[in-house]
XYZ file of C-alpha atoms in Angstrom:
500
model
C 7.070 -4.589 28.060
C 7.486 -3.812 24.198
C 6.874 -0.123 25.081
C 10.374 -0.085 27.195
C 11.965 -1.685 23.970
C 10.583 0.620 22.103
C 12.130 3.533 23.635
C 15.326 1.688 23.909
C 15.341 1.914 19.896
C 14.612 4.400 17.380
C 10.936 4.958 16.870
C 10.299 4.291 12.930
C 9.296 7.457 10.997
C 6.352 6.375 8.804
C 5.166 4.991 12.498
C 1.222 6.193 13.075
C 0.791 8.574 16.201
C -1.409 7.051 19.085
C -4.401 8.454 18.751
C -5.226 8.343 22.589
C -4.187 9.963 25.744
C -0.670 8.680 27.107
C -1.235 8.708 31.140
C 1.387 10.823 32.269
C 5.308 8.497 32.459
C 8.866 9.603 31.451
C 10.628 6.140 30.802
C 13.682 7.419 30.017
C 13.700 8.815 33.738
C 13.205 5.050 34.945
C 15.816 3.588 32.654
C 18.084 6.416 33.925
C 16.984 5.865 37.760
C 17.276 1.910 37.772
C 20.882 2.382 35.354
C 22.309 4.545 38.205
C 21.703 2.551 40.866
C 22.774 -0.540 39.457
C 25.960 0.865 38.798
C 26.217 2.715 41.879
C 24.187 1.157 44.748
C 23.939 4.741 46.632
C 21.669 6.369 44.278
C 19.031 3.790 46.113
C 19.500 6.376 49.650
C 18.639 9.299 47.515
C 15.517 8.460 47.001
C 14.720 5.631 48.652
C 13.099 7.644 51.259
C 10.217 8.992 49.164
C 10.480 7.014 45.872
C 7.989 3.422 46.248
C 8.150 0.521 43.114
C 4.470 1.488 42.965
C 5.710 5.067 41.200
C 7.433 3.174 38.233
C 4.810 3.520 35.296
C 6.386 0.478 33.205
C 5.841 -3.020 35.533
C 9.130 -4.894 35.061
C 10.519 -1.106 36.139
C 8.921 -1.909 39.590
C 10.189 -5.146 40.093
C 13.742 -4.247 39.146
C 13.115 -0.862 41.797
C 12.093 -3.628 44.452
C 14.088 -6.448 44.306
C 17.076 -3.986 44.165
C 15.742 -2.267 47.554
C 15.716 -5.537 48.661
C 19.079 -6.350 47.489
C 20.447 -3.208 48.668
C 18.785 -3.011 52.461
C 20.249 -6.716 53.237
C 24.104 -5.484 52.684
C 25.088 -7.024 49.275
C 25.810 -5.211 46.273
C 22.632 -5.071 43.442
C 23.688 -5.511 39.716
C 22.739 -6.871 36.444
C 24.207 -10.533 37.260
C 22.667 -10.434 41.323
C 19.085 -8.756 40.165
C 18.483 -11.569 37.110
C 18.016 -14.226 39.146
C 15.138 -12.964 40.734
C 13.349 -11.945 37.645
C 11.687 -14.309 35.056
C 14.430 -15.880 32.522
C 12.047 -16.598 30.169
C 10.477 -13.232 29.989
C 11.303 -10.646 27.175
C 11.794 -6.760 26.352
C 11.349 -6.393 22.692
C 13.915 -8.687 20.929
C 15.942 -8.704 24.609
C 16.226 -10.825 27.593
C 15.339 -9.642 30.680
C 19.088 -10.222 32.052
C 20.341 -8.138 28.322
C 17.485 -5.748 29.525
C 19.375 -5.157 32.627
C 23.020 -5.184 31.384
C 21.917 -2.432 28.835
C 20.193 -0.319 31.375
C 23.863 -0.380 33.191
C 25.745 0.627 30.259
C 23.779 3.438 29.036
C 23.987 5.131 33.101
C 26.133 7.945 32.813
C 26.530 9.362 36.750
C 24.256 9.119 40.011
C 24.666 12.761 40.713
C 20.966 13.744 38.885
C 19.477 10.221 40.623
C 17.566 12.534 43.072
C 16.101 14.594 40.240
C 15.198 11.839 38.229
C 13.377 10.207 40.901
C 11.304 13.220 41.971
C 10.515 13.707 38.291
C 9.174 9.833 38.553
C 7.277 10.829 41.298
C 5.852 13.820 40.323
C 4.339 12.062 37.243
C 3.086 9.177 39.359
C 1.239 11.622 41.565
C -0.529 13.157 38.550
C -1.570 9.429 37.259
C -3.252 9.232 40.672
C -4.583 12.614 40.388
C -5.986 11.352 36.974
C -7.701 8.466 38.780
C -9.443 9.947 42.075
C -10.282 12.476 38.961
C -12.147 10.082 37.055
C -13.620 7.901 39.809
C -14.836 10.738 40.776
C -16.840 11.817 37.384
C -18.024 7.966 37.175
C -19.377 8.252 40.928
C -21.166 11.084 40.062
C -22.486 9.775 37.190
C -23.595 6.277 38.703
C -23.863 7.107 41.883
C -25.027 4.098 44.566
C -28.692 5.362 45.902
C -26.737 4.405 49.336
C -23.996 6.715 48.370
C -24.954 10.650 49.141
C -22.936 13.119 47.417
C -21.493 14.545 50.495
C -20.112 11.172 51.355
C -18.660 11.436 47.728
C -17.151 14.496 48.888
C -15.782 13.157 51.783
C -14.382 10.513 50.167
C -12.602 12.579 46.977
C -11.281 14.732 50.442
C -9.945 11.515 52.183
C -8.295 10.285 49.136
C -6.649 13.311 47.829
C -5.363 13.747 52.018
C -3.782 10.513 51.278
C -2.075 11.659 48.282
C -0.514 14.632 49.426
C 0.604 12.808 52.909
C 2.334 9.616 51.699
C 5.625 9.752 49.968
C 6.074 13.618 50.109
C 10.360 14.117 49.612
C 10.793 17.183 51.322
C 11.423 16.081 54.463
C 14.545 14.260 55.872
C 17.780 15.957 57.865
C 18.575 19.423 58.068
C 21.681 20.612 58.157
C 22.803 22.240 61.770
C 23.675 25.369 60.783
C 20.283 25.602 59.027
C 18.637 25.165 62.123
C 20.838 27.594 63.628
C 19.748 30.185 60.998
C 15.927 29.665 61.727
C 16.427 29.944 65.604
C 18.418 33.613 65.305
C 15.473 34.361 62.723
C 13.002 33.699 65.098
C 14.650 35.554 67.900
C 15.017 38.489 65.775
C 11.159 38.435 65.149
C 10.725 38.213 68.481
C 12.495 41.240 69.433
C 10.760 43.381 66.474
C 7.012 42.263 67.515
C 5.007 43.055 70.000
C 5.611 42.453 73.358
C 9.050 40.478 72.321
C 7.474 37.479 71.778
C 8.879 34.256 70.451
C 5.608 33.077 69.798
C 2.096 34.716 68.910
C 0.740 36.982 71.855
C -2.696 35.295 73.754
C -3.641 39.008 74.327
C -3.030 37.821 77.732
C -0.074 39.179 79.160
C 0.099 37.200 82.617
C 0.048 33.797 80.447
C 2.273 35.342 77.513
C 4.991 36.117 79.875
C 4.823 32.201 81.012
C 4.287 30.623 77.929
C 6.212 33.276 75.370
C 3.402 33.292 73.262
C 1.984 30.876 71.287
C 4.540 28.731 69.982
C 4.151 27.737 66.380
C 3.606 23.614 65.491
C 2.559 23.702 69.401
C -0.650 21.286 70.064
C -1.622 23.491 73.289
C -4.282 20.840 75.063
C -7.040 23.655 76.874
C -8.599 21.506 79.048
C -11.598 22.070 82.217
C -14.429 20.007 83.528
C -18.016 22.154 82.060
C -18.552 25.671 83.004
C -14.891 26.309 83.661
C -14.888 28.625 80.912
C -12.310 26.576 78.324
C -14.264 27.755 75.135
C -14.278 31.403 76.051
C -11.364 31.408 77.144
C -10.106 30.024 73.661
C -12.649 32.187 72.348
C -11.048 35.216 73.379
C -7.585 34.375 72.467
C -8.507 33.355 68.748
C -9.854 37.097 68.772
C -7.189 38.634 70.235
C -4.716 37.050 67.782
C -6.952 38.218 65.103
C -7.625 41.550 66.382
C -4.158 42.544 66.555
C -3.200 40.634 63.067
C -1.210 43.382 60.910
C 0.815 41.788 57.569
C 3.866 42.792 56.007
C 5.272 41.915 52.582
C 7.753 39.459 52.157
C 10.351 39.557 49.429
C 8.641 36.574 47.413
C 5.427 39.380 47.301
C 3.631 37.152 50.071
C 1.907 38.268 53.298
C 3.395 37.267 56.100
C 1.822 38.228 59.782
C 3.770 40.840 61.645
C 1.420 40.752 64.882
C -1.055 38.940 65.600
C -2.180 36.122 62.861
C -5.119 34.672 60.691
C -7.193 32.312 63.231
C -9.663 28.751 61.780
C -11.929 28.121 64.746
C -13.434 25.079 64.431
C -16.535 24.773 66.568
C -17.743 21.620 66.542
C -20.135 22.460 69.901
C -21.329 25.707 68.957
C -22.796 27.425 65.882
C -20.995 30.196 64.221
C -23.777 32.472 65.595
C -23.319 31.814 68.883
C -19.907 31.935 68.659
C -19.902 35.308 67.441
C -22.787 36.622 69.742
C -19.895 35.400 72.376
C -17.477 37.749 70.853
C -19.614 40.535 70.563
C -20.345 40.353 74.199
C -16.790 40.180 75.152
C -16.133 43.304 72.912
C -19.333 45.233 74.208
C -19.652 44.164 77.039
C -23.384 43.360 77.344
C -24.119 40.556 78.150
C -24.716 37.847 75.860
C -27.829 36.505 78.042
C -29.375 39.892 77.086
C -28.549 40.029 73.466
C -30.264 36.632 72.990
C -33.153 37.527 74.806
C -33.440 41.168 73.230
C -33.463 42.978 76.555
C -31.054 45.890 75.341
C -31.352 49.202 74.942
C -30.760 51.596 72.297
C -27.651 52.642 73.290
C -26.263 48.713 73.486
C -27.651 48.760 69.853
C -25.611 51.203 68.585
C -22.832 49.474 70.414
C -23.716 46.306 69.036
C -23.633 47.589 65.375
C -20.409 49.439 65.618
C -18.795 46.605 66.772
C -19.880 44.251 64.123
C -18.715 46.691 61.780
C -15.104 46.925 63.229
C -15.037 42.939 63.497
C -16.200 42.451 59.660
C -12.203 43.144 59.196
C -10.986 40.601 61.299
C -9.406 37.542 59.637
C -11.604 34.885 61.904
C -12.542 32.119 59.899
C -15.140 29.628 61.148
C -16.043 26.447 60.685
C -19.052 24.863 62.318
C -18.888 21.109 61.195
C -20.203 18.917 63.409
C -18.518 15.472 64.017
C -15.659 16.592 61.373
C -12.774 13.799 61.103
C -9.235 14.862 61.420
C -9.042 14.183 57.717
C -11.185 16.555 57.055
C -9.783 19.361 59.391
C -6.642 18.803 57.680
C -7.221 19.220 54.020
C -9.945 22.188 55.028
C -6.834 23.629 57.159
C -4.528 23.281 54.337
C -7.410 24.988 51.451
C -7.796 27.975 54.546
C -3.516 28.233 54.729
C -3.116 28.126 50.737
C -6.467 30.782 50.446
C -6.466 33.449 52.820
C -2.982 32.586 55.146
C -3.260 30.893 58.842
C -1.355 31.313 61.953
C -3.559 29.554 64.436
C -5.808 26.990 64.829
C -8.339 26.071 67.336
C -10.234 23.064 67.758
C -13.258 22.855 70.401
C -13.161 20.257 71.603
C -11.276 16.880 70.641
C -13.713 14.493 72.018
C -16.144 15.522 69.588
C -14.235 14.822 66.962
C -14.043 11.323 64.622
C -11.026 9.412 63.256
C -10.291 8.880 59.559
C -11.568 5.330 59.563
C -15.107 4.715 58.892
C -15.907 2.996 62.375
C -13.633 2.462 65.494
C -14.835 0.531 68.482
C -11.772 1.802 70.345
C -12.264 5.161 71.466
C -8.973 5.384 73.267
C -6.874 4.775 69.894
C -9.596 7.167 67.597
C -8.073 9.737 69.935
C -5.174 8.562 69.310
C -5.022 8.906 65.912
C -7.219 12.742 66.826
C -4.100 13.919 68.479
C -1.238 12.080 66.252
C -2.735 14.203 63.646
C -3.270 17.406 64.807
C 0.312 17.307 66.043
C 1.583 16.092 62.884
C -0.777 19.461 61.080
C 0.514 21.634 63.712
C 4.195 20.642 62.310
C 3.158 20.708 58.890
C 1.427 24.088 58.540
C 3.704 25.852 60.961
C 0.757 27.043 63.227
C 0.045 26.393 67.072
C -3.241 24.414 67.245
C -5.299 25.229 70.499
C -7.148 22.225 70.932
C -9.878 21.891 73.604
C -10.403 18.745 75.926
C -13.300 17.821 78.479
C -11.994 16.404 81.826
C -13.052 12.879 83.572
C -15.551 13.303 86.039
C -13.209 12.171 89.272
C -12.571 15.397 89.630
C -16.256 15.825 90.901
C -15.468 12.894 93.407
C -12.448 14.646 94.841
C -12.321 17.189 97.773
C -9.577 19.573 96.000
C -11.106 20.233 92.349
C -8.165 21.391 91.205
C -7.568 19.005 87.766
C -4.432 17.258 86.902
C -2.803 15.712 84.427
C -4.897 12.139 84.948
C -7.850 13.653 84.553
C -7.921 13.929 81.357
C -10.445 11.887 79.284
C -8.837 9.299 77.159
C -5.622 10.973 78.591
C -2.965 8.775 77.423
C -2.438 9.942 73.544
C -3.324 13.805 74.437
C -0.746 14.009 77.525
C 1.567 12.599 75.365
C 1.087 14.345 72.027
C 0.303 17.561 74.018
C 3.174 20.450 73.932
C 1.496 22.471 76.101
C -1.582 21.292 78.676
C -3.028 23.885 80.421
C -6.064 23.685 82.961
C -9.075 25.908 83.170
C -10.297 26.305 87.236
C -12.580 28.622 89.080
C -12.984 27.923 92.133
C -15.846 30.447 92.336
C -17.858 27.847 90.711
C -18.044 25.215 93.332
C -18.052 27.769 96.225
C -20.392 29.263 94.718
C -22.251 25.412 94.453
C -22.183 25.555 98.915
C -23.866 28.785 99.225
C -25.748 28.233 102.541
C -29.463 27.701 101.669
C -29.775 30.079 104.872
C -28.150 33.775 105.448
C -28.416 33.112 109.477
C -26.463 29.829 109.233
C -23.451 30.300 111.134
C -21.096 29.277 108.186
C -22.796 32.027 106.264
C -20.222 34.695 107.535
C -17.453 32.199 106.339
C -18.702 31.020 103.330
C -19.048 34.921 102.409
C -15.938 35.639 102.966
C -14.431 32.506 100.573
C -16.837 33.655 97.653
C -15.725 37.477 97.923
C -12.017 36.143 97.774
C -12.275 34.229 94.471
C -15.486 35.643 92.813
C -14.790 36.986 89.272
C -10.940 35.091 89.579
C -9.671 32.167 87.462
C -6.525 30.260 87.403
C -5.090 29.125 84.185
C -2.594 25.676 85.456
C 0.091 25.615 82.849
C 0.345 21.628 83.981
C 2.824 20.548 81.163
C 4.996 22.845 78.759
C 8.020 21.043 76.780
C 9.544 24.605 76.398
C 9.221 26.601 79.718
C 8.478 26.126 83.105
C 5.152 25.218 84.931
C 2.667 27.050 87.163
C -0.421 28.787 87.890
C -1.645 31.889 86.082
C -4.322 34.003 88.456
C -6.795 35.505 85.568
C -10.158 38.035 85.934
C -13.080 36.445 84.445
C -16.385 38.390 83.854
C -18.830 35.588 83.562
C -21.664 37.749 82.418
C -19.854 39.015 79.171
C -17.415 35.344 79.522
C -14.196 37.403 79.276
C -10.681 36.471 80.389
C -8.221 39.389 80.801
C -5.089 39.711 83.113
C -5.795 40.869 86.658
C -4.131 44.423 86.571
C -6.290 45.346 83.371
C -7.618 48.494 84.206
C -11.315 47.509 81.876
C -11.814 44.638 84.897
C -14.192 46.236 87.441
C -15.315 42.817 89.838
C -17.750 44.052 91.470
C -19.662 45.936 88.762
C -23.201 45.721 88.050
C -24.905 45.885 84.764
């Protein structure tokens, strides 16, 4: 309390430095803050959006901050004389009363108009004392560590805390102007026409599903969803390569990168290593099949292919990460460090339901997915990137006669239909026809069963069940299960019947 008198008055000259560390403050800020809006109530709206009494360094700071919000949100008018009554009479600043505290603060305000600045300046400084602290609790946890404290969960921890920080309270948000929003949509358009294709969004590499969807839209969650051995992961598989593949930068004025085609693509696989993943790839790209590379039954010749291709996909800015059980926490500050490092313009998660919430424990599975989906929606927003996030399917679609998923079929469906931009279904029928082969080549239904398989072998149909921008539908896709590669039907590298 002396401390605000003292910088009220002039410090005395033959006064001894402190001979510690001051944590970070400006008081003159507060005093200037609290003086505008007690003369002028509206300097509360300027930063009452991202400005908490908790950000005040000096204590009776806060409770002048808070009782004016309080004040100010019920209608009346907060000033010296209204404010006083809820603070303590008795208590003192210096040589003042609180209620000559107050009066002076209102005298000394000059205008409102730098309120905004002054309270991001507050709030800059309070988010470096709380740097300071998760800083030091850190060192002392590391130092004294509990034996039933490893140091990854300290890691986890300084991750979860610092996630925190950088969420709450953040004051660049709030309304947009129109014609601001008007700007960004021509920009976009006019990206669209110079890229590839003329998409709005970021190409699949899939031109049946592009010309649906117009790309991959950015802050999109896109919900991939099919029951196992549809093909969901290599189908996401192949599109997180394709955008990388094609990725090609330009320089913007600011001398950052920004992708022309294609994009940098995070993979998280929480199911798969990052070997198999990329043994996946390599298949796709070689075509041998993956069955064969694990097992070493390849020749020379699918060596050399092997190793050529490896070499070509060294340059290709596809980042994994093979966590297992991650928490959306954590996939959001390692999303941010991947942005801020090498650049990011997708995301793809396989598969939500192996993921955790922030909390520690959650009996409720329903609202842990909940909060899965609320987040990666709220990422997708925040980084500017689509996030292609995989989903397993209830099993009542076994129980049905037409397989064909829908929307209610997905697990804990509620929060990801809803949260979901785009939902789009993964369905071969070739699998369950291929499930009724006759156990018998002379059983009458043989002949017909024949027929069904040759219709929809090597086929898949991508349902495009929701999309908030564009219209719904099926999307008829070739997929060669033996290197698990989706491409468009009219690509001229699809041969269905081929051996190898």
């Amino acid at each position: 309390m002396n401390e605000a008198a003292r910088r009220l008055a002039p410090i005395a000259k033959d006064q001894a430095e402190s001979q510690y560390r001051e944590a970070p403050n400006n008081l003159e800020a507060e005093q200037a803050l609290l003086g505008a809006i007690l003369v002028n109530n509206d300097a509360f709206y300027r930063v009452s959006d991202f400005l908490k009494p908790v950000h005040l360094n000096e204590p009776l700071h806060r409770r002048i901050f808070e009782v004016a919000g309080d004040i100010i949100r019920m209608g009346k008018t907060a000033n010296p004389v209204t404010i006083k009554t809820f603070l303590k009479a008795d208590e003192k600043v210096g040589d003042m009363t609180v209620a000559q505290y107050l009066a002076r603060l209102a005298s000394e305000a000059v205008s409102i108009i730098n309120a905004e600045d002054y309270g991001r300046a507050i709030y800059d400084l309070a988010l470096r004392r709380s740097l300071i602290t998760i800083g030091e609790d850190m060192v002392n946890i590391a130092y004294d560590a509990p034996l039933d404290m490893p140091p990854q969960s300290q890691i986890e921890d300084a991750e979860r805390r610092l996630f925190e920080l950088a969420e709450t309270g953040r004051y660049d948000g709030g309304f947009q102007a129109f014609n601001d929003a008007v700007a960004l949509a021509i920009d976009m358009a006019g990206q669209a026409f110079e890229r590839d294709g003329h998409l709005s969004g970021i190409s699949s590499g899939i031109q049946s599903l592009d010309a649906r969807m117009g790309g991959l839209q950015r802050s999109d969650l896109i919900v991939l969803a099919g029951r196992p051995g549809m093909g969901k992961t290599s189908l996401a598989t192949n599109i997180a390569y394709n955008i990388a593949a094609a990725y090609e930068s330009e320089i913007q004025a600011d001398g950052s990168m920004k992708a022309k085609n294609g994009g940098v693509v995070g993979f998280y696989s929480l199911e798969m290593s990052s070997e198999q993943l990329a043994t996946r790839i390599i298949s796709e790209q070689t075509e041998v099949s993956s069955s064969k590379i694990r097992r070493g039954e390849i020749s020379e010749h699918d060596f050399e292919k092997l190793v050529a291709c490896s070499q070509m996909m060294q340059k290709v800015p596809l980042y994994i990460d093979q966590t297992g059980g991650i928490s959306i926490a954590q996939l959001s500050a390692r999303a941010r460090r991947l942005k801020r490092q090498r650049g990011l313009d997708c995301l793809v998660v396989d598969y939500i339901q192996l993921m955790t919430g922030s909390g520690k424990s959650s009996d409720n599975r329903v609202q842990e997915i909940t909060q899965i989906t609320t987040g990666l929606k709220a990422l997708g927003k925040e980084l500017n990137v689509p996030i292609i996030a995989l989903s397993q399917l209830s099993r009542q679609v076994e129980s049905r006669e037409d397989k064909r998923p829908q929307l209610s079929d997905l697990r804990e469906s509620g929060s990801i239909e809803q949260d979901a931009d785009v939902v789009l279904f993964v369905f071969r029928e070739e699998y369950y026809v291929k499930n009724m082969e006759p156990r018998d080549e002379f059983d009458p239904k043989y002949e017909e069963w024949k027929q069904t398989f040759e219709k929809v072998k090597g086929t898949a149909d991508v349902i495009i069940a929701k999309q908030r921008h564009g219209p719904t539908g099926t999307v008829k896709l070739a997929f060669q299960s033996e290197f698990t590669r989706f491409t468009d039907l009219a690509d001229p590298s699809f041969t269905q019947y081929e051996e190898h």
